[in-house]
Short mmCIF file of C-alpha atoms and ligand atoms in Angstrom, two decimals:
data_model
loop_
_atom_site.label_atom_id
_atom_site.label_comp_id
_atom_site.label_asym_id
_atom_site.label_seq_id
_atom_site.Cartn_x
_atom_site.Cartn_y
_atom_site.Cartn_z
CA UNK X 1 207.65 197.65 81.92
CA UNK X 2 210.04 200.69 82.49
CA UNK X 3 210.74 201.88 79.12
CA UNK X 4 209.28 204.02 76.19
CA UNK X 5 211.38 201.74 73.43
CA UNK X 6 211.99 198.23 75.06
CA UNK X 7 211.00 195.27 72.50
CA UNK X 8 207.09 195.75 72.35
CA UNK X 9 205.49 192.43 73.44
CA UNK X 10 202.04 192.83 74.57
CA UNK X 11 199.82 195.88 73.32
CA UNK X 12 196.27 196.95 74.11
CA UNK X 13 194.02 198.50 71.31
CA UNK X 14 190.58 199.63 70.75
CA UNK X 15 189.42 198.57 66.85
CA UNK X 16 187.07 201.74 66.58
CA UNK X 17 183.29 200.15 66.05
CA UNK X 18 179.65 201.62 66.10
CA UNK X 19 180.31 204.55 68.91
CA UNK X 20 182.39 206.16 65.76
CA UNK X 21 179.17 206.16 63.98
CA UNK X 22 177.31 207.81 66.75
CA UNK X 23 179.33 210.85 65.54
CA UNK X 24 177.59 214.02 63.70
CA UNK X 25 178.70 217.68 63.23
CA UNK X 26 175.99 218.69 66.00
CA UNK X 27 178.31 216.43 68.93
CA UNK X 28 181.51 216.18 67.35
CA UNK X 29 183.12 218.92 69.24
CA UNK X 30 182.13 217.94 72.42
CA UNK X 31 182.86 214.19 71.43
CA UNK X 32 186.20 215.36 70.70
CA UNK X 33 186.72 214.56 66.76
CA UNK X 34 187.32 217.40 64.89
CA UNK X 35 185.56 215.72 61.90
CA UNK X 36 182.97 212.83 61.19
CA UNK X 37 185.26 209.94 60.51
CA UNK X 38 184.01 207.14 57.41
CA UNK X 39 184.24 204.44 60.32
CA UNK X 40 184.55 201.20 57.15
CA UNK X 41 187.81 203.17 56.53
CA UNK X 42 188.64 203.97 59.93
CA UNK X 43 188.67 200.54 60.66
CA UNK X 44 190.77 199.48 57.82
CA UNK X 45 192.96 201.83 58.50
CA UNK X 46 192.95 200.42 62.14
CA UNK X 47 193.09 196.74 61.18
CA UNK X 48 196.59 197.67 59.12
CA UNK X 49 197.87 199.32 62.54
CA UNK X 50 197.10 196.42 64.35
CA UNK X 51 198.60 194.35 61.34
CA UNK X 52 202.29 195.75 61.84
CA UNK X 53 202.42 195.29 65.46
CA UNK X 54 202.19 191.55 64.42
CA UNK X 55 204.26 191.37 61.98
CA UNK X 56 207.06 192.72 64.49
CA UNK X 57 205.90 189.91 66.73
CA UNK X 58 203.68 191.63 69.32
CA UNK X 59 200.97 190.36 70.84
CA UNK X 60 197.45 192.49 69.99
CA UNK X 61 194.83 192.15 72.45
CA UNK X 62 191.90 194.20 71.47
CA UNK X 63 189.89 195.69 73.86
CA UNK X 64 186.29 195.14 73.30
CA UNK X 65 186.99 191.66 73.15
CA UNK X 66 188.18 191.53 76.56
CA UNK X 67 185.44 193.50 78.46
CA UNK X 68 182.89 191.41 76.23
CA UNK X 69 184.97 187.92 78.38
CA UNK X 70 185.57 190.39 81.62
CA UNK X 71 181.52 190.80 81.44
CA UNK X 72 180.79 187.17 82.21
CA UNK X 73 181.71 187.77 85.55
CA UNK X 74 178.46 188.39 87.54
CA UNK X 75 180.48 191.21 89.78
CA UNK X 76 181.59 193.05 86.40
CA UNK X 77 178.55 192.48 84.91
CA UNK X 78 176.83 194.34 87.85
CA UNK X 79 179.44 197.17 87.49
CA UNK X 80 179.21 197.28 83.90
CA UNK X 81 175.16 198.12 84.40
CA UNK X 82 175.86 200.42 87.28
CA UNK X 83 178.81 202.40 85.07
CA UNK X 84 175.86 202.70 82.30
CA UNK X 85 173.19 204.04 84.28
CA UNK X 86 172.77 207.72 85.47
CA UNK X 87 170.05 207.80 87.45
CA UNK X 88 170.28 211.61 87.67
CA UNK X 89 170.24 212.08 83.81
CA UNK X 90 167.42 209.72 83.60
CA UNK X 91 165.09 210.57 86.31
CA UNK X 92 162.99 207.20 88.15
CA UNK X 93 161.19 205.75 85.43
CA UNK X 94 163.72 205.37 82.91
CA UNK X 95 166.76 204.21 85.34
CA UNK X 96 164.56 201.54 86.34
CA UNK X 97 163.85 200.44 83.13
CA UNK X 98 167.32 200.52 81.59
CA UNK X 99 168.60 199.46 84.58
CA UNK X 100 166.27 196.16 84.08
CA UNK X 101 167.30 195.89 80.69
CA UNK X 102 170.45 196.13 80.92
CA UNK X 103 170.57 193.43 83.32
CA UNK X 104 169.01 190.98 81.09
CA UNK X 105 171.65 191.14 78.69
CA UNK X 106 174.30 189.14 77.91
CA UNK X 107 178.34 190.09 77.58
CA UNK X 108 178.40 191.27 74.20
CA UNK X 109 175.44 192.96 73.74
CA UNK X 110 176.27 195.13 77.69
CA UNK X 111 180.01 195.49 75.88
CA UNK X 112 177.82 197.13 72.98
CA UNK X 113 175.98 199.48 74.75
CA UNK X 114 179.35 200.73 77.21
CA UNK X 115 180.62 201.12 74.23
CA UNK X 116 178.42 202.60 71.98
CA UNK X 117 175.81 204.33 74.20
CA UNK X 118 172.07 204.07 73.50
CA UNK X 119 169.72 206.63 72.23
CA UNK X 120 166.44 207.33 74.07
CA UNK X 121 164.96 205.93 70.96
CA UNK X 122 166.48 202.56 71.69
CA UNK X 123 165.62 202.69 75.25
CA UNK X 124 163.32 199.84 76.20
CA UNK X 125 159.64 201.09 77.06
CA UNK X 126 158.35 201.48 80.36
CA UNK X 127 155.56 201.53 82.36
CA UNK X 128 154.84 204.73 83.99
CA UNK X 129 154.82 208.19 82.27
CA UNK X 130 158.61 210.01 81.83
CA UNK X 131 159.00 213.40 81.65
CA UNK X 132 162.66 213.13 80.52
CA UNK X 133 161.57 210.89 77.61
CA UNK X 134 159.28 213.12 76.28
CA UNK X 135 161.45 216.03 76.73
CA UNK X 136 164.85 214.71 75.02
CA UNK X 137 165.00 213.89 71.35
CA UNK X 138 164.69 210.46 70.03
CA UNK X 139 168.11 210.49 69.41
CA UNK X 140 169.64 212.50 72.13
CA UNK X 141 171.77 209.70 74.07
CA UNK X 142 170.68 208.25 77.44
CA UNK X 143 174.17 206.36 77.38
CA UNK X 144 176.33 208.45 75.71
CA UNK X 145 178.94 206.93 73.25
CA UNK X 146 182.50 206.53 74.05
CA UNK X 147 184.06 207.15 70.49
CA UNK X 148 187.71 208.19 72.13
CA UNK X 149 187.55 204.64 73.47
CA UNK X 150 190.54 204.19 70.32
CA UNK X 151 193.18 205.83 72.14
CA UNK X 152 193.74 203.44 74.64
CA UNK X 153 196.81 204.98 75.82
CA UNK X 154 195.07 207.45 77.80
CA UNK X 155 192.84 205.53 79.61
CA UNK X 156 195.27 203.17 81.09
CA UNK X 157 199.42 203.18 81.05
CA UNK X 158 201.41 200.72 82.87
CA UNK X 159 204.33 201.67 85.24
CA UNK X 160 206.70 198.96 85.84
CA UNK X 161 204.56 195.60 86.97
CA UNK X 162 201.71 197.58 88.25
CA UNK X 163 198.67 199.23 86.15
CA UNK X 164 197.11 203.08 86.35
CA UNK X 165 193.73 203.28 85.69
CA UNK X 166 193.61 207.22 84.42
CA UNK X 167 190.93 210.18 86.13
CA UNK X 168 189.96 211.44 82.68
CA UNK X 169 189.54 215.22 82.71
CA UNK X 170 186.85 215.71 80.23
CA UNK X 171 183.01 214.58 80.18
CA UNK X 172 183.35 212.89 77.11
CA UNK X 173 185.90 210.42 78.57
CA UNK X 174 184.93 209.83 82.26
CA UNK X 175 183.16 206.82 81.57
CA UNK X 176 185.85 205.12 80.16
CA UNK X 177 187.55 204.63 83.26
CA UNK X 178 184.66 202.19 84.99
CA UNK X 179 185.36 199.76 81.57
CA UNK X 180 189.07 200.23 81.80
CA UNK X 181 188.65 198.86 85.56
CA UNK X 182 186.16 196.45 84.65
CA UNK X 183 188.60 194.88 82.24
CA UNK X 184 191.20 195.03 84.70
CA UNK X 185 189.65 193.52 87.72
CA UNK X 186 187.52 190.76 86.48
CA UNK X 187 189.32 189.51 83.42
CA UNK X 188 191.50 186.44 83.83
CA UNK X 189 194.15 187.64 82.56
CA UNK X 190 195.03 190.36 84.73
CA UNK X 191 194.31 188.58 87.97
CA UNK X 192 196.85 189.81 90.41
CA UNK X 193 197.70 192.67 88.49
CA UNK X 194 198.45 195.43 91.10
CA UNK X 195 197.46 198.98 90.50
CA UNK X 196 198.97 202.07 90.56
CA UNK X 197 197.11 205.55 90.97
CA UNK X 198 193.34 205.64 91.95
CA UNK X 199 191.05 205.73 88.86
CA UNK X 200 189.12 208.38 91.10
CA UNK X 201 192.45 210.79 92.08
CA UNK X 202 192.71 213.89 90.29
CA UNK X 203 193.03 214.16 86.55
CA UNK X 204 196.23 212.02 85.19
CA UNK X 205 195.60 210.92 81.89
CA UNK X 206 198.35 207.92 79.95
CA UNK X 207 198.98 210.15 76.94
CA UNK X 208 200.96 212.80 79.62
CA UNK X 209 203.25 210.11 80.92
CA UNK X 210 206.28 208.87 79.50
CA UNK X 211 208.45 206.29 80.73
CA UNK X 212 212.00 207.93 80.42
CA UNK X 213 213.69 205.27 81.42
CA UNK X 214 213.98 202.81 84.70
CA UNK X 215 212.18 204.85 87.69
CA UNK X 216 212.29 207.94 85.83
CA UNK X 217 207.95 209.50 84.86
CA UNK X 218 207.56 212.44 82.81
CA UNK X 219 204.24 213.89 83.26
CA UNK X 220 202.93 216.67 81.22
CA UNK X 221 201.07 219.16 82.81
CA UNK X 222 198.43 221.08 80.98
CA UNK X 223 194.98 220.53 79.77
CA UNK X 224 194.26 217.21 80.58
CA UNK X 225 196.46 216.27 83.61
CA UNK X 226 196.66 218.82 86.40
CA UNK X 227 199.13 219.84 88.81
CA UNK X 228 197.40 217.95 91.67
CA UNK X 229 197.10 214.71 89.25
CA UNK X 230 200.77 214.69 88.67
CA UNK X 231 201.53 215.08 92.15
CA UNK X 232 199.38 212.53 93.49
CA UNK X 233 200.78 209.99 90.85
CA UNK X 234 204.18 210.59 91.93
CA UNK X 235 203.48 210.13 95.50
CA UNK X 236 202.23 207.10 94.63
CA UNK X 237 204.70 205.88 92.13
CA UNK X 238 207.10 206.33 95.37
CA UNK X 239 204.70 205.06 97.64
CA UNK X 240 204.96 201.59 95.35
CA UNK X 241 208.82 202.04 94.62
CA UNK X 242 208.42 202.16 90.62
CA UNK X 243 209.61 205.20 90.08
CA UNK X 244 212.29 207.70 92.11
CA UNK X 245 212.15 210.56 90.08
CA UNK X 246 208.89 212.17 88.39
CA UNK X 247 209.22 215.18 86.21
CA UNK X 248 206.37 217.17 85.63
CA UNK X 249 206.40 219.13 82.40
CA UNK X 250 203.81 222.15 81.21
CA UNK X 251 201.92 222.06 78.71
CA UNK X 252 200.24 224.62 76.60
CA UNK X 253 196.76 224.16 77.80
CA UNK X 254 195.01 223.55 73.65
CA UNK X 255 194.02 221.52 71.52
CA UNK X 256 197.25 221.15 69.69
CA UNK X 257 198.99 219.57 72.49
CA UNK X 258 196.67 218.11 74.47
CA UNK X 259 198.77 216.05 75.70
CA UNK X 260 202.83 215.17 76.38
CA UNK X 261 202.56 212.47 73.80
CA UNK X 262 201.53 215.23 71.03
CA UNK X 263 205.21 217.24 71.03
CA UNK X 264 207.52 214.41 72.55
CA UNK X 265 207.83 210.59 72.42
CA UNK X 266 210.90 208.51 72.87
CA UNK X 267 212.03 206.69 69.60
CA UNK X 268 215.64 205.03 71.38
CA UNK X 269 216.93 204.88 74.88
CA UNK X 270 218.44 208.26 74.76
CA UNK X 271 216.60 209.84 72.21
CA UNK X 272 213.30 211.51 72.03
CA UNK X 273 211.70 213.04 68.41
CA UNK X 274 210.29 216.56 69.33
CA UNK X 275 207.90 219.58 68.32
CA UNK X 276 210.94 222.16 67.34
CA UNK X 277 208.68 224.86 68.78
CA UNK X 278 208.79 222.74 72.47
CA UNK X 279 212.74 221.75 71.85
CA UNK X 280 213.87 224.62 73.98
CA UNK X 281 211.00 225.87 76.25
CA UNK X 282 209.57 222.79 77.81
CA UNK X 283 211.01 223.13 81.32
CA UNK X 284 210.60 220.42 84.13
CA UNK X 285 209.80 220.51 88.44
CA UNK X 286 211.57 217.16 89.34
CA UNK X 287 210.05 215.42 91.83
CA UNK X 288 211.57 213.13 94.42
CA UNK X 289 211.26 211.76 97.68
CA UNK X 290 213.22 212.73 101.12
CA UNK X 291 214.44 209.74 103.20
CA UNK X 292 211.78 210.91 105.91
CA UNK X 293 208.99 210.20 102.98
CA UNK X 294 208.08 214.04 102.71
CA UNK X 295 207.91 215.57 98.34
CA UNK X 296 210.62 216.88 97.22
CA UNK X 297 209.52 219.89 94.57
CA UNK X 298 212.81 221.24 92.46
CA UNK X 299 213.26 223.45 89.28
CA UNK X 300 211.90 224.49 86.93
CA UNK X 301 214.82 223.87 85.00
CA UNK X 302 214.94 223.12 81.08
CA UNK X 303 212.95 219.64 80.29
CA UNK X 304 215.95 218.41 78.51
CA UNK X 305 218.74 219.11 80.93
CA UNK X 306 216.07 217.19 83.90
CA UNK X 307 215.48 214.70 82.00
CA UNK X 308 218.74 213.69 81.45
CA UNK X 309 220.22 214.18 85.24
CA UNK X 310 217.49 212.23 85.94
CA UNK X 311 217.86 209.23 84.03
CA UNK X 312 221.83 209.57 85.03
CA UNK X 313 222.88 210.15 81.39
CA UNK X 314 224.99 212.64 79.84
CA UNK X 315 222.49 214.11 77.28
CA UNK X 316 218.91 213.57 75.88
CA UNK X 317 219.13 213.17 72.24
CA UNK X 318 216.59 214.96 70.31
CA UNK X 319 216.51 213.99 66.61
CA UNK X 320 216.14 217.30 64.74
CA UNK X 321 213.20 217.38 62.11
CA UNK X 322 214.97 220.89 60.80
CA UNK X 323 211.29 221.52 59.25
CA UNK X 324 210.06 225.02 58.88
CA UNK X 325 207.92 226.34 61.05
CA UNK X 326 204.68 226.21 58.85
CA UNK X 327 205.42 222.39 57.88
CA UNK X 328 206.66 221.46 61.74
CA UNK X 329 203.47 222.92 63.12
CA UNK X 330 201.35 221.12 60.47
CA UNK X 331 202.65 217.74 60.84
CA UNK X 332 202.65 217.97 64.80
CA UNK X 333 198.94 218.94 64.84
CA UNK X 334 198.88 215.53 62.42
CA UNK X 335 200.58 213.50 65.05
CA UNK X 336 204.05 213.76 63.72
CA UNK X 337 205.49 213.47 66.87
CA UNK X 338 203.50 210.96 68.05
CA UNK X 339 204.94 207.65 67.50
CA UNK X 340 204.89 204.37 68.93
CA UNK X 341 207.97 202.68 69.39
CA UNK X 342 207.72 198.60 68.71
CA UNK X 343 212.00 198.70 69.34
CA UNK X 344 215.00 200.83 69.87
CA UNK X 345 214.95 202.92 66.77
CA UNK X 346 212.09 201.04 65.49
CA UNK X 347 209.17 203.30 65.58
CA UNK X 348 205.46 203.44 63.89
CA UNK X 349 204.10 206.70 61.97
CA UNK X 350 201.41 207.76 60.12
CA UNK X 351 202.54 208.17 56.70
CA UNK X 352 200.84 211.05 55.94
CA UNK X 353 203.99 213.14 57.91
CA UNK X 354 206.15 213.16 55.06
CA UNK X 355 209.12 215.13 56.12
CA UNK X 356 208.94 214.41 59.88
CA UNK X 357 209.22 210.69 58.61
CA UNK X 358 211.98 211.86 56.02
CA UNK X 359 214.34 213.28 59.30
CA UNK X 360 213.30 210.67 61.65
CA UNK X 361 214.53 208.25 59.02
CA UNK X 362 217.71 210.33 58.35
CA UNK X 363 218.85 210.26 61.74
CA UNK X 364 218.88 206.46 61.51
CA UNK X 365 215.47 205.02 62.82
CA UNK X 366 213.31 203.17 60.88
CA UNK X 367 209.65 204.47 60.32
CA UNK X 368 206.70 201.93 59.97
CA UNK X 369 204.01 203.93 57.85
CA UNK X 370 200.93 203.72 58.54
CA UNK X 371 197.53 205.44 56.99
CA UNK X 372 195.53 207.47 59.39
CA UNK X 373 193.78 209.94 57.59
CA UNK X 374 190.28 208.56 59.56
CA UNK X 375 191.99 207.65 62.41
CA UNK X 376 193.64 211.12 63.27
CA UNK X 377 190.19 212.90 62.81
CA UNK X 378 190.26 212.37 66.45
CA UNK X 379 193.51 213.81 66.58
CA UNK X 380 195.83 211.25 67.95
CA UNK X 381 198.76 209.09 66.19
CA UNK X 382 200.21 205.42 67.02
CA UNK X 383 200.99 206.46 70.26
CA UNK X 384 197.58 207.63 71.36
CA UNK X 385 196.10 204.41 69.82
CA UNK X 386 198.62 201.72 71.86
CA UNK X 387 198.85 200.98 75.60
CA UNK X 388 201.85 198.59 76.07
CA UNK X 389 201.06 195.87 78.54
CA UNK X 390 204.87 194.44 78.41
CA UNK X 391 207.79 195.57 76.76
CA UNK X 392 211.55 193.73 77.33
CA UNK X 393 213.91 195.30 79.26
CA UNK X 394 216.78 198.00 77.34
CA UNK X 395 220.14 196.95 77.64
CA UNK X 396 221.46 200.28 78.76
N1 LIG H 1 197.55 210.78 73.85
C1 LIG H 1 196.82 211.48 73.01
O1 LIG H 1 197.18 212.56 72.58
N2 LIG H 1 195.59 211.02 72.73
C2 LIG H 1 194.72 211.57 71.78
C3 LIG H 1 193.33 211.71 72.31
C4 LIG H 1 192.38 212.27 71.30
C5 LIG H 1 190.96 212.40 71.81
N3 LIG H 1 190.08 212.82 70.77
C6 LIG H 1 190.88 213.36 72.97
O2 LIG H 1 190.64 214.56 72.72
O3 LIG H 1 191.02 212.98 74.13
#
């Protein structure tokens, strides 16, 4: 896969399940939601997403259901225990007996707990006396919950043929790289798959790369993927010949753009929908390759202006949203910007971004609505939510 807007054929999603409900307005900061979503309606909302993409003919494979098959396998089933199991949280007493427990299980009910965490109240009893029992809260988490497990894009984002399994930056999303590699090393369906990037590099997380084009990354820079993350993705993008130029972009380093993917995504092959605020100070360091192998580090020079030289075309398009700064700023911190291509000009939005939606469909693209008043409370958009597995080639 080597575009942003190729015909989507294969997607991964998460349907949000039980870790949503693990959510309360003591943890949901640090769980990053900024409210407690109603999870029936969040999944609705979810099920409609996943709806469209079939209607436009792609395929939807859903996560849970493939770590629940990947489990079977005695070596992921292993890993699966060893990813739940913090011996350090949980002192001797307890590690032994989750770690017993959890080995008794089958698929499903493991792919339940990686999920959705387990309270000390649900831990199995034990023999011996534990101190850290007695000392947490019943419902304090001994597994903790992986509710961000619904943006899939971050967690994993294929380049080309070959598969990145992200470093996430913060503690609330760590974990989700040992099921994101469990998936992709013992299910059947990605046997062979090669990789690209080491899960355990520095931070590089999916929603900061986008595929500009054939060998062309940009990767934003800012509070999620660092400097060294970016770098050491590009060497290695080189290293496996998918990519020859990598562009890495900063990022204001909050909430509000946490990532690339929250001020810029590409709706055509030339043409990327934008935060106005971003349009004309996002600048780029391109990074390349010398014929002896050494980095190549230039710029900065404006993000636009890179982008283009580097994908050899004359301009980057960006369709103009003309909104006024109070509405712009609402509907990026909505995900306005963050859509999800399914084909050239074809893109998916959450309807509540009236006039983004209004422009985008102005300028000629079509805009698949979708509701996500539930689903943003984490704040992402269709973007976040969608890691495409294959997508056809652009005629360009
Ligand atoms: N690519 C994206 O912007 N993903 C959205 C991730 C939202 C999630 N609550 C997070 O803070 O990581």
């Amino acid at each position: 896969m080597d575009s942003e807007v190729g015909p989507l054929r294969t997607v991964l999603l998460h349907r949000p399940g039980n870790e949503l409900k693990r959510l309360t307005p003591r943890n949901n900061d640090q769980l990053l939601f900024d409210s407690i979503p109603w999870v029936d309606r969040a999944q609705q909302e979810h099920d409609a997403f996943a709806g469209v993409l079939r209607e436009r003919g792609v395929e939807v494979l859903l996560l849970a259901d493939l770590l629940g098959s990947a489990l079977d396998d005695p070596r992921a089933h292993a890993a699966g225990v060893h990813a739940a199991v913090d011996g350090k949280r949980l002192g001797t007493e307890l590690t032994d007996a989750l770690r017993s427990h959890l080995s008794g299980l089958g698929s499903l009910a493991l792919a339940e707990v990686l999920m959705s965490g387990m309270t000390f109240e649900e831990l199995p009893a034990s023999e011996g006396a534990s101190l850290v029992r007695k000392m947490n809260h019943p419902h304090d988490f001994a597994v903790d919950p992986l509710p961000n497990l619904l943006f899939t894009r971050d967690s994993s984002a294929w380049i080309g043929d070959r598969v990145a399994i992200s470093s996430l930056a913060m503690p609330a999303r760590r974990r989700e790289t040992a099921l994101l590699d469990i998936v992709y090393a013992y299910h059947p369906l990605f046997h062979g798959t090669a990789r690209a990037y080491g899960a355990h590099s520095a931070p590089v997380e999916g929603g900061d790369v986008l595929l500009l084009g054939p060998g062309v990354l940009a990767v934003g820079v800012g509070e999620r993927t660092t400097a060294a993350g970016a770098e050491a993705l590009a060497r290695s993008a080189f290293a496996d010949g998918i990519a020859h130029t990598v562009l890495a972009v900063p990022i204001a380093q909050t909430r509000a753009t946490m990532h690339l993917d929250t001020v810029c995504t590409m709706i055509g092959p030339d043409a990327v929908v934008m935060y106005p605020l971003a349009r004309d100070s996002l600048v780029a360091y391109a990074l390349s390759q010398r014929d002896d192998g050494a980095l190549q580090v230039a710029g900065p020079e404006p993000f636009l202006s890179a982008a283009a030289t580097a994908m050899g075309i004359e301009r980057l398009n960006v369709i103009d949203t003309g909104l006024d700064p109070v509405t712009a700023e609402r509907e990026q911190w909505d995900d306005g910007n963050n859509t999800l291509a399914v084909a050239p000009g074809v893109v998916i939005g959450y309807e509540r971004n009236v006039e983004t939606n209004a422009r985008l469909e102005e300028a000629g693209i079509e805009v698949l609505r979708i509701a996500g008043s539930e689903l943003g409370s984490g704040r992402g958009g269709p973007r976040c939510m969608s890691c495409p597995i294959t997508r056809e080639p652009v005629p360009y």
